[in-house]
Amino acid sequence: MTGMPMKRRKKAKLSSVQIIALGFFIMILLGTGLLMLPLASVSPGGASFSDALFTATSASCVTGLVQQDTGTYWTTFGQVVIIALIQVGGLGFMTIATLFLLLLRRRLGLRQREVVVEGVSYNQLGGFVPFIRRIFLGTLLAEGVGAALLSIRFVPIFGLGRGIYYGVWHSISAFCNAGFDLMGTYSGEYSSFTAFAGDPLVSLTICTLILVGGLGFLVWDDLARNKLCWRRYRLQTKVVLTMNLALTLGGGLLFFLLERGNLGAGRPMLEQILSALFDAVTPRTAGFNSTDTAALSPGSLLLTIIFMFIGGSPGSTAGGVKTTTVFVVLLHALAGVRRERSANAFGRSIGDDSLKKATSVLYTNLLLALSGALAICAIQTMPLTDVLFETFSAIGTAGMTTGITRDLLPLSRAIIVFLMYCGRVGSISFAVALLEKRALPPVTLPQEQITIG
């Protein structure tokens, strides 16, 4: 045979980010199919494609926005599908897949390791198998303790079997920062935990699960290794703990003051304090509520939007732009005001690369939320505050709403579904997954100064 040798075509290789984005997409489609089955809902003939897709996306992306009340519309089978999507979506499907491979004593290839490392925001390839095991054991411990504590309250109300089921279900939902609940069967549809606003056991257990799940797996690992030795903690751990403490206590105080003359009027002091703490924790990004969100004062609504946008911490079950992103942007802004050479925190300097990534994440999420709100306002007439609350809740995977989710038109629903997906995969990661190409030779263009500020 004559002629030039045939060139072997290189197989198109998906990047780690693209695999993660595709995995979430497939998981959403699978969940949609299962939720459309007649045995998944009380609706004759099964749930509609729109309701199933919206719910599967919200569960997989651990958001919590719903078109139908979870406790009254979905059967036990449907609820199990939803909580399974929440668990896999919270930990990451690659983390779950890795756990199964480890249980089967399969060896992981370099490619698999790269994808898992990207999925859990781990900073190195070595030593990640023990890290994954610690994630699994930590999750099991946190959800188990949470389930036991919640069951103490739920068993007397719902009976032994159902009470334990509710305890386990809500523990997983809270730890994964999902915001789905089954309380529609107890205190009315879409009521969330309003019936337990003054219950310290339920409120504090849910808040603790949300905070622990939102800390991030790297922070867990650091805390487990170094116990209570602050000096040995990584910079990220110090930043995450500081930001969480400031947002929880500072936010709780602000909500208490803002609602003192509104929803807090006439309520016992303990209930006011618990509600204020719950209101400060759940927007980042769990989505439960122990007070009527639609009845919050304008100041509380604005504060909730800010908290939903911030979210939890990197490599956690929470969404949002993340606490470290906000910390880096604020720190660099402060350094600029002070005319300092670099942004410094806890005896370390934070480089410009971190600032570039932080500003990209911050402004991309902000642009998506505002663009989504503008699009929905163009599609249907709704109060601007409610629409902004909805889009920031979706991009932050917070799951809170003022009640307009069920009134959204099909196109508006599609926008919210897209925002939830971007919020979970990561808006920057989603853009990279779509646009990623082979790296080109670096070219530096001529610089020119522009006026800033």
CSV table of N, CA, C and O in Angstrom, one decimal, residues 13-17 19 94 98 101 106-119 122 124-129:
chain,number,residue,atom,x,y,z
A,13,LYS,N,-10.4,14.7,24.5
A,13,LYS,CA,-10.3,14.4,25.9
A,13,LYS,C,-11.0,15.5,26.7
A,13,LYS,O,-10.6,16.7,26.6
A,14,LEU,N,-12.0,15.1,27.5
A,14,LEU,CA,-12.7,16.1,28.3
A,14,LEU,C,-11.8,16.5,29.5
A,14,LEU,O,-11.1,15.7,30.1
A,15,SER,N,-11.9,17.8,29.8
A,15,SER,CA,-11.1,18.2,31.0
A,15,SER,C,-11.9,17.8,32.2
A,15,SER,O,-13.0,17.4,32.2
A,16,SER,N,-11.2,18.0,33.4
A,16,SER,CA,-11.8,17.6,34.7
A,16,SER,C,-13.1,18.5,34.9
A,16,SER,O,-14.1,17.9,35.3
A,17,VAL,N,-13.0,19.7,34.6
A,17,VAL,CA,-14.2,20.6,34.8
A,17,VAL,C,-15.3,20.2,33.9
A,17,VAL,O,-16.5,20.2,34.3
A,19,ILE,N,-15.9,17.2,32.7
A,19,ILE,CA,-16.5,15.9,33.2
A,19,ILE,C,-17.4,16.2,34.4
A,19,ILE,O,-18.5,15.6,34.5
A,94,MET,N,-18.4,12.6,41.8
A,94,MET,CA,-17.1,11.9,41.6
A,94,MET,C,-16.6,11.4,43.0
A,94,MET,O,-15.9,10.4,43.1
A,98,THR,N,-15.8,7.5,43.7
A,98,THR,CA,-14.5,7.1,44.2
A,98,THR,C,-14.7,6.2,45.4
A,98,THR,O,-14.0,5.2,45.6
A,101,LEU,N,-15.5,2.8,44.3
A,101,LEU,CA,-14.4,2.1,43.8
A,101,LEU,C,-13.4,1.6,44.9
A,101,LEU,O,-12.8,0.6,44.8
A,106,ARG,N,-10.8,-1.2,44.0
A,106,ARG,CA,-10.3,-0.9,42.7
A,106,ARG,C,-9.2,0.2,42.8
A,106,ARG,O,-9.4,1.2,43.6
A,107,ARG,N,-8.2,0.2,41.9
A,107,ARG,CA,-7.2,1.2,41.9
A,107,ARG,C,-7.7,2.4,41.0
A,107,ARG,O,-8.4,2.2,40.0
A,108,LEU,N,-7.3,3.6,41.4
A,108,LEU,CA,-7.7,4.8,40.7
A,108,LEU,C,-6.6,5.2,39.8
A,108,LEU,O,-5.5,5.3,40.2
A,109,GLY,N,-7.0,5.5,38.5
A,109,GLY,CA,-6.0,6.0,37.6
A,109,GLY,C,-5.7,7.5,37.8
A,109,GLY,O,-6.5,8.1,38.6
A,110,LEU,N,-4.7,8.0,37.2
A,110,LEU,CA,-4.3,9.4,37.3
A,110,LEU,C,-5.4,10.3,36.9
A,110,LEU,O,-5.7,11.3,37.5
A,111,ARG,N,-6.1,9.9,35.8
A,111,ARG,CA,-7.2,10.7,35.3
A,111,ARG,C,-8.4,10.8,36.3
A,111,ARG,O,-8.9,11.9,36.5
A,112,GLN,N,-8.7,9.7,36.9
A,112,GLN,CA,-9.8,9.7,37.9
A,112,GLN,C,-9.4,10.6,39.1
A,112,GLN,O,-10.2,11.3,39.6
A,113,ARG,N,-8.1,10.5,39.5
A,113,ARG,CA,-7.7,11.3,40.6
A,113,ARG,C,-7.8,12.8,40.3
A,113,ARG,O,-8.2,13.6,41.1
A,114,GLU,N,-7.4,13.2,39.1
A,114,GLU,CA,-7.5,14.6,38.7
A,114,GLU,C,-8.9,15.1,38.8
A,114,GLU,O,-9.1,16.2,39.3
A,115,VAL,N,-9.9,14.3,38.3
A,115,VAL,CA,-11.3,14.8,38.3
A,115,VAL,C,-11.8,14.9,39.8
A,115,VAL,O,-12.5,15.9,40.1
A,116,VAL,N,-11.4,13.9,40.6
A,116,VAL,CA,-11.9,14.0,42.0
A,116,VAL,C,-11.3,15.1,42.7
A,116,VAL,O,-11.9,15.9,43.5
A,117,VAL,N,-10.0,15.4,42.5
A,117,VAL,CA,-9.3,16.5,43.1
A,117,VAL,C,-10.0,17.8,42.7
A,117,VAL,O,-10.2,18.7,43.6
A,118,GLU,N,-10.3,17.9,41.5
A,118,GLU,CA,-11.0,19.1,41.0
A,118,GLU,C,-12.4,19.3,41.7
A,118,GLU,O,-12.8,20.4,42.1
A,119,GLY,N,-13.1,18.1,41.8
A,119,GLY,CA,-14.4,18.1,42.4
A,119,GLY,C,-14.5,18.5,43.8
A,119,GLY,O,-15.5,19.1,44.3
A,122,TYR,N,-9.4,19.9,46.3
A,122,TYR,CA,-8.2,19.4,47.0
A,122,TYR,C,-7.0,20.0,46.2
A,122,TYR,O,-7.1,20.2,45.0
A,124,GLN,N,-3.8,18.8,45.9
A,124,GLN,CA,-2.7,18.0,45.4
A,124,GLN,C,-3.3,16.6,45.1
A,124,GLN,O,-4.3,16.2,45.5
A,125,LEU,N,-2.5,15.9,44.3
A,125,LEU,CA,-2.9,14.5,43.9
A,125,LEU,C,-2.6,13.5,44.9
A,125,LEU,O,-3.3,12.5,45.1
A,126,GLY,N,-1.5,13.7,45.6
A,126,GLY,CA,-1.0,12.7,46.6
A,126,GLY,C,-1.8,12.8,47.9
A,126,GLY,O,-2.2,13.9,48.3
A,127,GLY,N,-2.1,11.6,48.5
A,127,GLY,CA,-2.8,11.6,49.7
A,127,GLY,C,-4.2,11.8,49.7
A,127,GLY,O,-4.9,12.0,50.8
A,128,PHE,N,-4.8,11.8,48.5
A,128,PHE,CA,-6.2,12.2,48.4
A,128,PHE,C,-7.2,11.0,48.8
A,128,PHE,O,-8.3,11.2,49.1
A,129,VAL,N,-6.7,9.8,48.7
A,129,VAL,CA,-7.5,8.6,49.0
A,129,VAL,C,-7.9,8.6,50.5
A,129,VAL,O,-9.0,8.5,50.9
